[in-house]
Coordinates of C-alpha atoms (C1' of nucleotides) in Angstrom, one line a residue:
Chain J
M1 CA 8.2 -7.2 -32.0
V2 CA 11.4 -6.6 -34.3
W3 CA 13.5 -3.8 -32.2
I4 CA 14.6 -0.8 -34.3
C5 CA 16.5 1.7 -33.0
Y6 CA 17.0 4.8 -35.0
N7 CA 20.9 5.0 -34.6
T8 CA 21.2 8.1 -36.7
S9 CA 24.0 10.1 -37.3
I10 CA 21.6 13.5 -36.8
R11 CA 23.4 15.4 -34.0
Q12 CA 22.3 14.6 -31.0
V13 CA 20.0 17.1 -28.9
G14 CA 20.9 17.2 -25.2
P15 CA 21.9 14.0 -23.5
R16 CA 21.8 10.5 -24.6
Y17 CA 19.9 9.1 -21.7
L18 CA 17.0 11.4 -22.5
N19 CA 17.0 10.6 -26.2
I20 CA 17.0 6.6 -25.6
A21 CA 14.1 7.5 -22.8
S22 CA 12.4 9.3 -25.6
E23 CA 12.3 6.6 -28.3
L24 CA 10.8 4.4 -25.4
R25 CA 8.5 6.6 -24.5
S26 CA 7.2 6.7 -28.0
K27 CA 7.2 3.0 -28.6
I28 CA 4.9 2.7 -25.2
T29 CA 2.6 5.8 -25.9
G30 CA 2.4 4.1 -29.8
G31 CA 1.2 1.0 -28.9
S32 CA 4.0 -1.1 -30.0
L33 CA 4.9 -1.8 -26.4
G34 CA 1.7 -2.8 -25.0
A35 CA 0.7 -2.9 -21.5
N36 CA 2.8 -5.6 -18.9
Q37 CA 5.3 -6.4 -22.0
V38 CA 8.6 -7.0 -21.1
L39 CA 11.2 -4.7 -22.3
P40 CA 14.3 -6.1 -23.4
S41 CA 17.2 -6.4 -20.9
E42 CA 19.3 -3.6 -19.9
A43 CA 22.2 -5.6 -21.8
V44 CA 20.2 -6.0 -25.0
L45 CA 19.1 -2.3 -24.5
S46 CA 22.7 -1.4 -24.4
T47 CA 23.7 -3.3 -27.5
L48 CA 20.7 -1.5 -29.5
Y49 CA 20.9 1.9 -28.6
D50 CA 25.0 1.3 -28.2
A51 CA 24.7 2.7 -25.3
S52 CA 26.8 2.1 -22.1
R53 CA 24.2 0.0 -19.2
I54 CA 24.3 2.7 -16.9
T55 CA 22.9 5.1 -19.6
I56 CA 20.3 2.9 -20.5
R57 CA 19.5 2.5 -17.0
K58 CA 19.2 6.1 -16.6
A59 CA 16.9 6.2 -19.7
L60 CA 14.5 3.6 -17.9
E61 CA 14.6 5.8 -14.6
V62 CA 13.2 8.6 -16.3
L63 CA 10.7 6.8 -17.6
R64 CA 9.8 4.9 -14.1
Q65 CA 9.5 8.6 -12.8
E66 CA 7.1 9.5 -15.5
G67 CA 5.4 5.9 -14.6
Y68 CA 5.2 4.2 -18.0
V69 CA 7.4 1.6 -16.6
D70 CA 8.3 -0.4 -13.7
S71 CA 11.4 -3.1 -12.7
R72 CA 11.3 -6.3 -11.1
Q73 CA 14.7 -7.4 -9.6
G74 CA 15.6 -10.8 -11.6
F75 CA 12.9 -10.6 -14.0
G76 CA 13.0 -7.5 -16.1
W77 CA 11.3 -4.0 -16.8
L78 CA 7.6 -3.8 -17.7
V79 CA 5.4 -1.3 -19.2
V80 CA 2.7 -0.3 -16.8
S81 CA -0.5 -0.7 -17.7
P82 CA -2.6 2.2 -18.5
P83 CA -5.1 3.0 -16.2
L84 CA -1.8 3.4 -13.7
R85 CA -0.3 6.0 -16.0
Q86 CA -3.5 7.3 -17.1
S87 CA -2.9 10.9 -15.2
L88 CA 0.7 10.3 -14.6
G89 CA 3.2 13.0 -15.8
R90 CA 0.2 14.2 -17.8
F91 CA -0.8 17.0 -15.6
S92 CA -0.3 19.2 -18.3
T93 CA -1.5 22.9 -18.0
I94 CA -5.1 24.0 -18.6
E95 CA -3.5 26.1 -21.4
D96 CA -2.2 23.1 -23.1
Q97 CA -5.5 21.0 -22.1
L98 CA -7.7 23.7 -24.0
A99 CA -5.2 24.2 -26.9
E100 CA -5.4 20.6 -27.6
I101 CA -9.4 20.5 -27.7
G102 CA -9.0 23.3 -29.9
V103 CA -10.7 25.9 -27.4
H104 CA -9.1 29.5 -27.6
P105 CA -7.9 30.6 -24.3
R106 CA -8.2 34.2 -23.0
R107 CA -7.2 36.4 -19.9
K108 CA -8.8 39.6 -19.1
V109 CA -7.2 41.9 -16.5
L110 CA -9.8 43.1 -14.2
D111 CA -7.4 45.7 -12.2
S112 CA -3.7 46.1 -11.0
E113 CA -2.9 47.9 -7.8
I114 CA 0.1 49.0 -6.0
F115 CA -0.1 48.9 -2.4
W116 CA 1.5 47.7 1.0
P117 CA 1.2 44.5 2.2
S118 CA -1.2 43.3 4.8
A119 CA 0.3 41.4 7.5
E120 CA -0.6 38.0 5.9
I121 CA 0.8 39.0 2.6
A122 CA 3.9 40.3 4.1
E123 CA 4.3 37.3 6.2
I124 CA 4.5 35.2 2.9
L125 CA 6.3 37.6 0.6
G126 CA 7.9 39.9 2.7
N127 CA 7.5 43.5 3.9
Q128 CA 7.7 45.2 1.0
E129 CA 5.8 47.2 -1.7
M130 CA 3.5 44.6 -3.5
L131 CA 1.7 44.6 -6.9
R132 CA -2.0 42.8 -7.2
V133 CA -3.3 41.9 -10.4
R134 CA -6.7 40.3 -10.6
R135 CA -7.5 38.3 -13.9
I136 CA -10.5 36.5 -15.2
N137 CA -9.5 33.2 -17.7
L138 CA -11.8 32.4 -20.2
A139 CA -12.2 29.5 -22.5
D140 CA -14.1 30.2 -25.7
E141 CA -15.0 33.1 -23.6
L142 CA -16.6 31.2 -21.2
P143 CA -15.1 32.6 -17.7
F144 CA -13.8 29.3 -15.6
A145 CA -11.3 31.0 -13.2
R146 CA -10.7 34.0 -11.1
V147 CA -7.1 34.7 -10.4
T148 CA -5.2 37.3 -8.1
V149 CA -1.6 37.5 -8.3
W150 CA 0.5 39.2 -5.3
L151 CA 4.4 39.9 -6.2
P152 CA 6.8 42.2 -5.1
S153 CA 6.1 45.4 -7.3
I154 CA 9.8 45.9 -7.6
L155 CA 9.8 42.2 -9.7
A156 CA 6.9 43.6 -12.3
R157 CA 8.6 47.4 -13.0
D158 CA 8.6 46.8 -16.7
F159 CA 5.2 44.7 -17.0
S160 CA 2.3 46.7 -18.7
L161 CA -1.2 45.6 -18.4
S162 CA -1.1 43.8 -22.2
D163 CA 1.9 41.6 -21.1
Y164 CA -0.9 40.4 -18.1
E165 CA -3.2 39.6 -20.7
R166 CA -0.5 37.9 -23.2
N167 CA 1.5 36.1 -20.6
S168 CA 1.4 34.3 -17.5
F169 CA 3.3 35.3 -14.6
Y170 CA 6.0 32.7 -14.7
E171 CA 6.3 33.4 -18.6
L172 CA 6.9 37.1 -17.9
L173 CA 9.2 36.4 -14.6
T174 CA 11.1 33.9 -16.4
T175 CA 11.9 35.3 -19.9
R176 CA 12.4 38.9 -18.7
K177 CA 15.1 37.7 -16.4
V178 CA 13.8 39.9 -13.7
I179 CA 14.7 37.5 -11.0
K180 CA 17.8 35.8 -10.4
R181 CA 16.9 32.0 -9.9
P182 CA 14.4 29.7 -11.8
L183 CA 10.9 28.9 -10.3
S184 CA 10.7 25.7 -8.9
K185 CA 8.4 24.9 -6.5
A186 CA 4.9 25.6 -5.1
V187 CA 2.8 24.7 -2.2
Q188 CA -0.9 24.5 -2.9
T189 CA -4.0 24.2 -0.7
I190 CA -7.4 23.0 -2.0
S191 CA -10.4 23.9 -0.4
A192 CA -14.2 24.2 -1.1
I193 CA -16.0 27.1 -0.8
A194 CA -19.5 29.1 -1.6
I195 CA -19.3 31.6 -4.2
A196 CA -19.6 35.1 -3.1
E197 CA -21.2 37.9 -4.8
E198 CA -18.3 39.5 -6.7
D199 CA -17.4 36.3 -8.2
A200 CA -20.4 35.2 -8.7
R201 CA -20.8 38.0 -11.2
L202 CA -17.7 37.9 -12.7
L203 CA -18.1 33.7 -13.4
G204 CA -21.3 33.8 -14.5
V205 CA -22.6 31.5 -11.5
P206 CA -25.1 31.7 -8.7
V207 CA -24.1 33.3 -5.3
G208 CA -23.1 30.4 -2.8
S209 CA -22.7 27.7 -5.3
P210 CA -19.5 25.2 -4.7
A211 CA -16.3 26.5 -5.9
L212 CA -12.9 25.4 -5.4
K213 CA -10.3 27.9 -4.0
C214 CA -6.6 27.5 -4.4
L215 CA -4.0 29.3 -2.5
R216 CA -0.6 28.8 -3.9
T217 CA 3.0 30.1 -2.9
T218 CA 5.5 30.0 -5.6
F219 CA 9.3 29.6 -4.5
D220 CA 12.5 29.9 -6.3
S221 CA 15.4 27.8 -6.4
A222 CA 16.9 29.2 -3.4
G223 CA 13.7 29.0 -1.5
E224 CA 12.5 32.4 -1.5
A225 CA 8.8 33.0 -1.4
I226 CA 8.2 35.0 -5.0
L227 CA 4.3 34.8 -6.0
F228 CA 1.5 34.1 -4.1
S229 CA -1.8 33.4 -6.0
E230 CA -5.5 33.0 -5.3
Y231 CA -7.7 30.9 -8.0
V232 CA -11.4 30.5 -7.8
F233 CA -12.8 27.7 -10.1
P234 CA -16.7 27.6 -10.3
G235 CA -17.4 23.7 -8.8
H236 CA -19.3 22.4 -11.7
L237 CA -16.2 23.2 -14.2
T238 CA -13.4 21.9 -12.9
E239 CA -12.0 19.3 -10.9
F240 CA -8.0 18.4 -9.8
V241 CA -6.7 15.2 -10.8
T242 CA -3.8 13.8 -8.2
E243 CA -1.6 10.7 -8.3
L244 CA -0.7 9.4 -5.2
A245 CA 2.0 6.6 -5.0
G246 CA 4.7 4.8 -2.7
E247 CA 3.4 3.7 0.4
I248 CA -0.5 4.3 1.1
L249 CA -1.1 3.8 4.6
S250 CA -4.2 4.9 5.0
I251 CA -7.8 5.0 3.2
A252 CA -8.3 8.8 3.9
P253 CA -6.8 10.7 1.0
S254 CA -3.3 12.2 1.8
G255 CA -2.3 15.7 1.9
L256 CA -5.6 16.2 3.4
R257 CA -5.8 18.2 6.3
L258 CA -8.6 19.9 9.2
V259 CA -8.4 23.4 9.4
D260 CA -9.2 25.2 12.4
Chain O
M1 CA 32.2 22.9 9.9
V2 CA 34.3 19.9 10.5
W3 CA 33.0 17.1 8.1
I4 CA 32.9 13.5 10.2
C5 CA 31.9 10.7 8.5
Y6 CA 30.9 7.8 10.3
N7 CA 33.4 5.0 8.3
T8 CA 32.3 2.5 10.7
S9 CA 32.9 -0.9 10.2
I10 CA 29.5 -2.1 11.7
R11 CA 27.8 -4.0 9.0
Q12 CA 25.9 -2.2 6.4
V13 CA 22.4 -2.3 6.2
G14 CA 21.0 -1.7 2.7
P15 CA 22.9 -0.3 0.0
R16 CA 25.7 2.3 0.6
Y17 CA 24.0 5.0 -1.4
L18 CA 20.8 5.0 1.4
N19 CA 23.3 5.0 4.2
I20 CA 25.3 7.8 3.1
A21 CA 21.9 9.9 2.2
S22 CA 20.6 8.9 5.5
E23 CA 23.7 10.7 7.0
L24 CA 23.6 13.6 5.0
R25 CA 20.0 13.8 5.7
S26 CA 20.1 14.0 9.4
K27 CA 22.9 16.7 9.1
I28 CA 20.4 18.9 7.1
T29 CA 17.8 17.8 9.8
G30 CA 19.5 18.1 12.5
G31 CA 20.5 21.9 11.8
S32 CA 24.7 21.0 11.5
L33 CA 24.2 22.1 7.6
G34 CA 21.8 25.1 7.4
A35 CA 19.8 26.7 4.4
N36 CA 21.6 27.7 1.4
Q37 CA 24.8 26.1 2.6
V38 CA 27.0 24.7 0.1
L39 CA 27.9 21.0 0.4
P40 CA 31.4 19.8 0.3
S41 CA 32.2 18.6 -3.7
E42 CA 31.3 15.1 -5.0
A43 CA 34.7 14.9 -5.3
V44 CA 35.0 15.5 -1.6
L45 CA 32.3 13.6 -0.3
S46 CA 33.5 10.7 -2.0
T47 CA 36.8 10.8 -0.3
L48 CA 35.0 11.3 3.0
Y49 CA 32.9 8.3 2.6
D50 CA 35.3 6.3 0.7
A51 CA 32.6 5.7 -2.0
S52 CA 32.9 6.1 -5.8
R53 CA 31.7 9.5 -7.2
I54 CA 28.9 7.7 -8.7
T55 CA 27.4 6.4 -5.0
I56 CA 27.7 9.6 -3.9
R57 CA 25.5 11.2 -6.4
K58 CA 23.1 8.6 -6.2
A59 CA 22.7 9.7 -2.4
L60 CA 22.6 13.2 -3.5
E61 CA 19.8 12.5 -5.8
V62 CA 17.7 10.9 -3.4
L63 CA 17.8 13.8 -1.1
R64 CA 17.3 16.2 -3.8
Q65 CA 13.9 14.0 -4.8
E66 CA 13.0 14.3 -1.1
G67 CA 13.6 18.0 -1.3
Y68 CA 16.4 18.8 0.9
V69 CA 19.2 19.7 -1.3
D70 CA 19.5 21.0 -5.1
S71 CA 22.5 21.5 -7.4
R72 CA 23.7 23.8 -10.0
Q73 CA 26.4 22.9 -12.4
G74 CA 29.7 24.5 -12.3
F75 CA 28.7 25.2 -8.5
G76 CA 27.9 22.8 -6.0
W77 CA 25.3 21.3 -4.3
L78 CA 23.1 23.4 -1.9
V79 CA 20.7 22.6 0.9
V80 CA 17.3 24.1 -0.2
S81 CA 15.8 26.6 2.6
P82 CA 13.2 25.2 4.8
P83 CA 9.6 26.9 3.4
L84 CA 10.3 25.1 0.7
R85 CA 10.6 21.6 2.3
Q86 CA 7.8 22.4 4.7
S87 CA 5.2 20.1 3.2
L88 CA 7.6 17.8 1.2
G89 CA 7.6 14.4 2.1
R90 CA 5.6 15.3 4.7
F91 CA 1.8 14.6 3.8
S92 CA 1.1 12.3 6.8
T93 CA -2.4 10.5 7.0
I94 CA -5.4 12.6 8.4
E95 CA -5.4 9.7 11.4
D96 CA -1.5 10.5 12.1
Q97 CA -3.0 14.5 12.3
L98 CA -5.4 13.4 14.7
A99 CA -3.1 11.4 17.0
E100 CA -0.6 14.3 17.0
I101 CA -3.1 16.9 18.3
G102 CA -4.4 14.2 20.5
V103 CA -8.0 13.8 19.0
H104 CA -9.6 10.7 19.2
P105 CA -10.3 9.3 15.5
R106 CA -13.5 6.7 15.3
R107 CA -15.3 5.3 12.2
K108 CA -18.7 4.3 12.2
V109 CA -20.3 1.9 9.8
L110 CA -23.4 3.0 8.2
D111 CA -24.3 0.1 5.8
S112 CA -22.6 -2.7 4.2
E113 CA -24.2 -4.1 1.2
I114 CA -23.6 -6.8 -1.7
F115 CA -24.7 -6.2 -4.9
W116 CA -23.8 -6.9 -8.7
P117 CA -21.9 -3.8 -10.2
S118 CA -23.3 -0.5 -12.3
A119 CA -21.8 0.0 -15.5
E120 CA -20.1 2.6 -14.0
I121 CA -18.6 0.7 -11.0
A122 CA -17.9 -2.4 -13.5
E123 CA -15.9 -0.6 -15.6
I124 CA -13.5 0.4 -12.9
L125 CA -13.3 -2.7 -10.6
G126 CA -14.4 -5.2 -13.9
N127 CA -17.9 -7.1 -13.7
Q128 CA -18.0 -9.1 -10.5
E129 CA -19.9 -9.3 -7.4
M130 CA -19.5 -6.2 -5.4
L131 CA -18.9 -5.0 -1.6
R132 CA -20.2 -1.6 -0.7
V133 CA -19.5 -0.1 2.5
R134 CA -20.3 3.4 3.8
R135 CA -18.9 5.0 7.0
I136 CA -18.7 8.3 8.6
N137 CA -15.5 9.3 9.9
L138 CA -15.3 11.1 13.4
A139 CA -12.8 13.4 15.1
D140 CA -13.3 13.6 18.5
E141 CA -17.0 12.7 17.9
L142 CA -17.3 15.4 15.3
P143 CA -18.2 14.1 11.9
F144 CA -15.5 15.1 9.2
A145 CA -16.0 12.8 6.0
R146 CA -18.8 10.7 4.4
V147 CA -16.9 7.7 3.2
T148 CA -18.0 5.0 0.5
V149 CA -15.8 2.0 -0.4
W150 CA -16.5 -0.3 -3.1
L151 CA -14.2 -3.5 -3.8
P152 CA -15.4 -6.9 -5.1
S153 CA -17.0 -9.1 -2.5
I154 CA -14.6 -12.1 -3.1
L155 CA -12.0 -10.0 -1.5
A156 CA -13.7 -9.3 1.8
R157 CA -15.3 -12.8 2.3
D158 CA -13.8 -12.9 6.1
F159 CA -14.0 -9.2 7.2
S160 CA -16.7 -8.3 9.8
L161 CA -18.5 -4.9 10.1
S162 CA -16.6 -4.4 13.3
D163 CA -13.4 -5.0 11.0
Y164 CA -14.6 -2.2 9.2
E165 CA -15.1 0.1 12.3
R166 CA -11.3 -0.8 13.4
N167 CA -9.3 -0.8 10.5
S168 CA -9.2 1.1 6.8
F169 CA -9.4 -1.3 3.8
Y170 CA -6.0 -0.6 3.3
E171 CA -5.1 -2.2 6.6
L172 CA -7.5 -5.0 5.9
L173 CA -6.4 -5.8 2.3
T174 CA -2.6 -5.7 3.4
T175 CA -2.6 -7.2 6.6
R176 CA -4.8 -10.3 6.0
K177 CA -3.0 -11.2 2.5
V178 CA -6.3 -11.3 0.6
I179 CA -4.6 -9.9 -2.3
K180 CA -1.7 -10.9 -3.9
R181 CA 0.4 -7.6 -4.7
P182 CA 0.7 -4.7 -2.7
L183 CA -1.4 -1.5 -3.3
S184 CA 0.8 0.9 -4.7
K185 CA -0.8 3.7 -6.6
A186 CA -4.0 5.7 -6.8
V187 CA -5.6 8.2 -8.9
Q188 CA -8.0 10.9 -7.4
T189 CA -10.0 13.8 -8.5
I190 CA -10.7 16.7 -6.3
S191 CA -13.9 18.5 -7.2
A192 CA -16.0 21.2 -5.0
I193 CA -19.8 19.9 -4.7
A194 CA -22.9 21.4 -3.0
I195 CA -23.7 19.0 0.1
A196 CA -26.9 16.9 -0.8
E197 CA -29.8 16.2 1.9
E198 CA -28.6 12.8 3.0
D199 CA -24.9 14.0 3.5
A200 CA -26.0 17.3 5.4
R201 CA -27.9 15.1 8.0
L202 CA -24.9 12.7 8.3
L203 CA -22.1 15.5 8.5
G204 CA -24.2 17.9 10.4
V205 CA -24.0 21.1 7.9
P206 CA -26.6 22.9 6.0
V207 CA -27.9 21.3 2.5
G208 CA -26.0 23.5 -0.4
S209 CA -22.7 24.0 1.9
P210 CA -19.7 23.4 -0.1
A211 CA -18.0 20.3 0.2
L212 CA -14.9 18.7 -1.4
K213 CA -15.5 15.7 -3.1
C214 CA -12.8 13.1 -4.0
L215 CA -13.3 9.8 -5.9
R216 CA -10.2 7.5 -6.1
T217 CA -9.1 4.3 -7.7
T218 CA -6.7 2.5 -6.3
F219 CA -4.2 -0.1 -8.0
D220 CA -2.3 -2.9 -7.0
S221 CA 1.3 -3.4 -8.2
A222 CA 0.4 -4.4 -11.5
G223 CA -1.7 -2.1 -12.3
E224 CA -5.1 -3.6 -11.4
A225 CA -8.1 -1.7 -10.0
I226 CA -9.1 -2.8 -6.5
L227 CA -10.7 -0.3 -4.5
F228 CA -13.0 2.4 -5.6
S229 CA -13.6 5.2 -3.0
E230 CA -15.9 8.2 -2.8
Y231 CA -15.4 10.9 -0.2
V232 CA -17.1 14.1 1.0
F233 CA -15.5 16.8 3.7
P234 CA -17.4 19.7 4.6
G235 CA -15.5 22.7 3.0
H236 CA -15.3 24.4 6.3
L237 CA -13.4 21.8 8.1
T238 CA -11.2 20.6 5.2
E239 CA -8.4 21.2 2.7
F240 CA -5.7 19.5 0.6
V241 CA -2.2 20.7 0.6
T242 CA -0.1 19.4 -2.4
E243 CA 3.4 20.5 -3.5
L244 CA 4.3 21.3 -7.1
A245 CA 7.6 20.7 -8.5
G246 CA 10.0 20.3 -11.3
E247 CA 9.0 23.0 -14.7
I248 CA 5.9 25.0 -13.4
L249 CA 5.0 26.5 -16.6
S250 CA 1.6 27.9 -15.9
I251 CA 0.1 29.9 -13.5
A252 CA -2.9 27.9 -13.6
P253 CA -2.7 25.2 -11.0
S254 CA -1.5 21.9 -12.9
G255 CA -3.6 18.7 -12.3
L256 CA -6.7 20.9 -12.6
R257 CA -9.0 19.8 -15.9
L258 CA -12.2 21.1 -17.0
V259 CA -14.9 18.8 -16.7
D260 CA -17.8 18.2 -19.5
Chain U
dC1 C1' 20.8 -23.2 -13.5
dA2 C1' 21.5 -19.0 -16.7
dG3 C1' 19.6 -14.4 -17.2
dT4 C1' 17.8 -10.5 -14.8
dG5 C1' 17.9 -5.6 -12.6
dG6 C1' 20.5 -3.4 -8.1
dT7 C1' 24.6 -1.4 -6.7
dC8 C1' 29.3 0.3 -7.2
dT9 C1' 34.2 1.2 -9.0
dA10 C1' 37.9 4.2 -11.8
dG11 C1' 38.4 6.7 -15.0
dA12 C1' 36.8 10.2 -18.6
dC13 C1' 35.4 14.5 -21.3
dC14 C1' 32.3 18.1 -21.3
dA15 C1' 29.6 22.7 -19.9
dC16 C1' 29.3 25.6 -16.6
dT17 C1' 30.2 28.7 -12.7
dG18 C1' 33.2 32.3 -10.3
dG19 C1' 36.8 34.9 -9.6
Chain C
dC1 C1' 41.9 29.9 -14.6
dA2 C1' 40.6 25.8 -11.7
dG3 C1' 36.9 23.2 -9.8
dT4 C1' 32.1 22.1 -10.2
dG5 C1' 28.6 19.2 -11.5
dG6 C1' 26.2 16.4 -16.0
dT7 C1' 26.8 12.8 -18.5
dC8 C1' 29.4 8.5 -20.1
dT9 C1' 32.0 4.0 -20.5
dA10 C1' 33.6 -1.0 -19.4
dG11 C1' 33.7 -3.7 -15.9
dA12 C1' 32.4 -6.0 -11.8
dC13 C1' 29.8 -8.5 -7.9
dC14 C1' 25.4 -9.2 -6.2
dA15 C1' 20.2 -11.0 -4.5
dC16 C1' 16.8 -12.1 -7.3
dT17 C1' 13.5 -14.7 -10.5
dG18 C1' 11.9 -18.4 -13.6
dG19 C1' 12.5 -22.9 -15.0

DNA sequence: CAGTGGTCTAGACCACTGG
DNA sequence: CAGTGGTCTAGACCACTGG
């Protein structure tokens, strides 16, 4: 193929290596760089993009991280074949997915309560006044999740009920600058439960039908727990896609653990 | 604290940046570098370890990837506090977990069959003769998983039933050198189902009780699908732990998708 | 063998943090 | 302001792949 690079004099946005990564990524997603194809060597790319080899490598490392390419010493950089990347870096949010297929998402607040935390919640978020908000998520008016979020009430002083319907807590906390540090990581457990009576009513499914339950604790960049949330998803509507990489040592799914 | 670096003249094993990363990692895990503490600047580390700043940064990036440290421009590198790292890189296999708590794991082969693949399986593994093996996994004789594995029969020519009881397919395929390239990645979907009659009997749980079902496709390093496997775990016994990092944009768990 | 990616250096400029 | 991490350069040597 002919290698064209857009060495435009348009003002750069962001670092050089991210721009180069973007260009290469669109060559791959656009199909002009097929599976298992070998990329031009780092030296050649360096000339093409008029960037140092280290900058080129940094761009390639970004794409490696995203699962698009891989390298073999002494050989070159290869485009990873599609089945391997299908889900990688594509873990888009449920809202994005819905928007993509033209489905209208909506949040409905069930209730909101301020209270002194139970021992479990205090253990996670600290012994301070808590806000608990319960919501239903709908896709084209079909309920697909019941969500409960706990957070220290001091962080939610300026939020209204309509804020909770319009925005996720992530958006609210981040854009309103009520937290000092960005939310950076979360630990989540996924289990299977039988739907209880209230959730059955809210989600429009039979009592006892299978559901996925997720418990998630979200931390800021200093490792302080900021949010605790519970999600219940009807089993027939939802599934999780995960990718396992690196050394796979066991046929048993990693991340699995026995409880009790 | 006093910064000591072991600039020994002992022959280096592996790249410099990995050695430096190891030393820093053990300072953190060993406790001599506590949570939220600021590391010496890159320039200082560069002098201490007698390495270029780029090499120091590469070591720090490794530790960032592992979740031990994080950086703030204009400020420095910080040790991430423990709750954030707790689960990171610790997703040990179920077998390791069982061994750790002194539980005896066992595999029981239910049946093994060679057949021409259905359209679904052919779609994933190719249109060639397949082997299907069904097993039960037990922990101290308590069944906790029903596992079915499909793979091209040509790969399993030399395997016996007792091989299947003693080893995982990963172990068999890897150690017997029947595959050219190492297994490197897998894509897995997790969903909630109601237990069907046969699984109820095999796992000793009521029909209709909730369970986690995982479907996993395992690829070799060239992206060729080698194994397809199905796991059914009783809901009351098992859960998945995952970690979400990077930009968390949505309150909805990432990786979730709506089916149908 | 020539060519590749993996590692490493010494140096530079910038945006950003804190005081 | 001095000091920090983020980015980038030009150059070097090495281990490795394929023919």
